[in-house]
Short mmCIF file of C-alpha atoms in Angstrom, two decimals:
data_model
loop_
_atom_site.label_atom_id
_atom_site.label_comp_id
_atom_site.label_asym_id
_atom_site.label_seq_id
_atom_site.Cartn_x
_atom_site.Cartn_y
_atom_site.Cartn_z
CA UNK K 1 -17.89 7.24 -0.01
CA UNK K 2 -14.09 7.04 -0.07
CA UNK K 3 -12.48 7.09 -3.35
CA UNK K 4 -8.73 5.49 -3.29
CA UNK K 5 -6.20 6.04 -6.24
CA UNK K 6 -3.18 4.34 -6.33
CA UNK K 7 -0.08 5.45 -8.44
CA UNK K 8 3.63 4.86 -9.21
CA UNK K 9 3.91 1.38 -10.19
CA UNK K 10 5.65 -0.06 -12.92
CA UNK K 11 8.46 -2.52 -14.55
CA UNK K 12 11.86 -2.37 -12.53
CA UNK K 13 14.46 -4.95 -12.37
CA UNK K 14 15.28 -7.00 -9.38
CA UNK K 15 17.01 -4.95 -6.70
CA UNK K 16 15.40 -1.74 -7.84
CA UNK K 17 12.96 0.74 -6.34
CA UNK K 18 9.55 2.18 -6.39
CA UNK K 19 7.47 4.48 -4.47
CA UNK K 20 3.97 4.15 -4.51
CA UNK K 21 1.33 6.82 -3.68
CA UNK K 22 -2.16 6.70 -2.43
CA UNK K 23 -4.82 9.34 -2.62
CA UNK K 24 -7.83 9.53 -0.70
CA UNK K 25 -10.71 11.59 -1.38
CA UNK K 26 -14.62 11.74 -0.04
CA UNK K 27 -13.24 11.21 3.53
CA UNK K 28 -15.50 12.45 6.19
CA UNK K 29 -13.49 12.42 9.39
CA UNK K 30 -9.97 11.68 9.89
CA UNK K 31 -7.70 8.93 8.57
CA UNK K 32 -6.52 7.23 11.53
CA UNK K 33 -4.83 4.28 9.86
CA UNK K 34 -3.40 3.33 6.25
CA UNK K 35 -2.51 -0.08 4.80
CA UNK K 36 -1.21 -1.49 1.44
CA UNK K 37 -2.02 -4.57 -0.02
CA UNK K 38 -1.20 -6.69 -2.82
CA UNK K 39 -2.50 -9.46 -4.88
CA UNK K 40 -0.52 -11.64 -7.30
CA UNK K 41 -2.34 -13.81 -10.23
CA UNK K 42 -3.89 -16.79 -8.70
CA UNK K 43 -3.25 -15.69 -5.17
CA UNK K 44 -5.25 -13.89 -2.53
CA UNK K 45 -5.09 -10.47 -1.37
CA UNK K 46 -2.50 -10.05 1.33
CA UNK K 47 -1.62 -7.16 3.80
CA UNK K 48 1.80 -5.65 3.11
CA UNK K 49 1.96 -3.00 5.50
CA UNK K 50 -0.07 -0.73 7.79
CA UNK K 51 0.73 2.70 9.48
CA UNK K 52 -1.49 3.70 12.59
CA UNK K 53 -2.01 6.83 14.55
CA UNK K 54 1.27 7.73 15.90
CA UNK K 55 3.03 6.44 13.00
CA UNK K 56 3.12 2.96 14.21
CA UNK K 57 3.97 0.63 11.54
CA UNK K 58 3.58 -3.21 10.97
CA UNK K 59 4.96 -4.96 7.80
CA UNK K 60 4.68 -8.45 6.45
CA UNK K 61 7.48 -10.50 7.35
CA UNK K 62 8.67 -10.85 3.55
CA UNK K 63 9.01 -7.08 3.07
CA UNK K 64 10.52 -5.97 6.35
CA UNK K 65 13.59 -3.75 5.98
CA UNK K 66 12.98 -3.35 2.45
CA UNK K 67 9.49 -1.44 2.20
CA UNK K 68 8.42 1.53 4.25
CA UNK K 69 5.12 2.93 4.67
CA UNK K 70 4.43 6.50 5.38
CA UNK K 71 1.53 9.10 5.05
CA UNK K 72 0.76 12.82 4.87
CA UNK K 73 -2.17 13.34 7.14
CA UNK K 74 -2.77 16.88 5.82
CA UNK K 75 -2.87 15.70 2.16
CA UNK K 76 -4.87 12.46 2.85
CA UNK K 77 -2.08 10.84 0.94
CA UNK K 78 -0.05 7.42 1.73
CA UNK K 79 3.10 6.08 0.41
CA UNK K 80 4.98 2.93 0.10
CA UNK K 81 8.70 3.19 -0.61
CA UNK K 82 9.67 -0.15 -1.97
CA UNK K 83 13.57 -1.05 -2.19
CA UNK K 84 15.58 -4.15 -3.12
CA UNK K 85 12.57 -5.45 -5.11
CA UNK K 86 12.44 -9.18 -5.80
CA UNK K 87 10.43 -10.99 -8.67
CA UNK K 88 8.02 -12.41 -5.70
CA UNK K 89 6.95 -8.94 -5.05
CA UNK K 90 5.20 -8.79 -8.48
CA UNK K 91 1.62 -7.90 -7.73
CA UNK K 92 -1.08 -5.38 -8.05
CA UNK K 93 -0.88 -3.15 -5.02
CA UNK K 94 -3.86 -1.35 -3.41
CA UNK K 95 -4.27 0.91 -0.61
CA UNK K 96 -7.19 1.31 1.96
CA UNK K 97 -7.68 3.80 4.60
CA UNK K 98 -9.50 3.38 8.06
CA UNK K 99 -11.62 6.50 8.67
CA UNK K 100 -13.24 6.84 12.40
CA UNK K 101 -12.18 3.22 13.25
CA UNK K 102 -13.84 1.61 9.90
CA UNK K 103 -11.79 0.43 7.02
CA UNK K 104 -13.16 1.60 3.65
CA UNK K 105 -15.49 -1.05 1.71
CA UNK K 106 -14.31 0.37 -1.51
CA UNK K 107 -11.07 -0.20 -3.29
CA UNK K 108 -9.15 1.67 -6.08
CA UNK K 109 -7.90 0.26 -9.34
CA UNK K 110 -4.61 -0.62 -7.80
CA UNK K 111 -1.36 -0.08 -9.38
CA UNK K 112 0.77 -2.94 -11.03
CA UNK K 113 4.09 -3.51 -9.68
CA UNK K 114 6.29 -5.96 -12.14
CA UNK K 115 9.66 -7.03 -10.93
CA UNK K 116 11.79 -8.78 -13.52
CA UNK K 117 14.63 -11.13 -12.87
#
């Protein structure tokens, strides 16, 4: 079973930056896609960014130009570089991976990002 561990969150002022990391272990096969999600209190989890084979990326409109998703296939690691952070980016951030065409059913604990105004 895939285990996902997110890290790198914290408290930052508006306009600041953070880099989140995602470590995937227990992977049987190759990771063909990775995604970052976030969930704010009282809101549903939303997809923030994905990176597919060939490094094709997609972003939530509200983070385009501010967030950059990347991955290290050799290490089964993923990253989310977040810049120009806004208070509305405050949420718990989670990653997920797609292995051999299937997204993991298990989630990590996530990492909290809090942006103060």
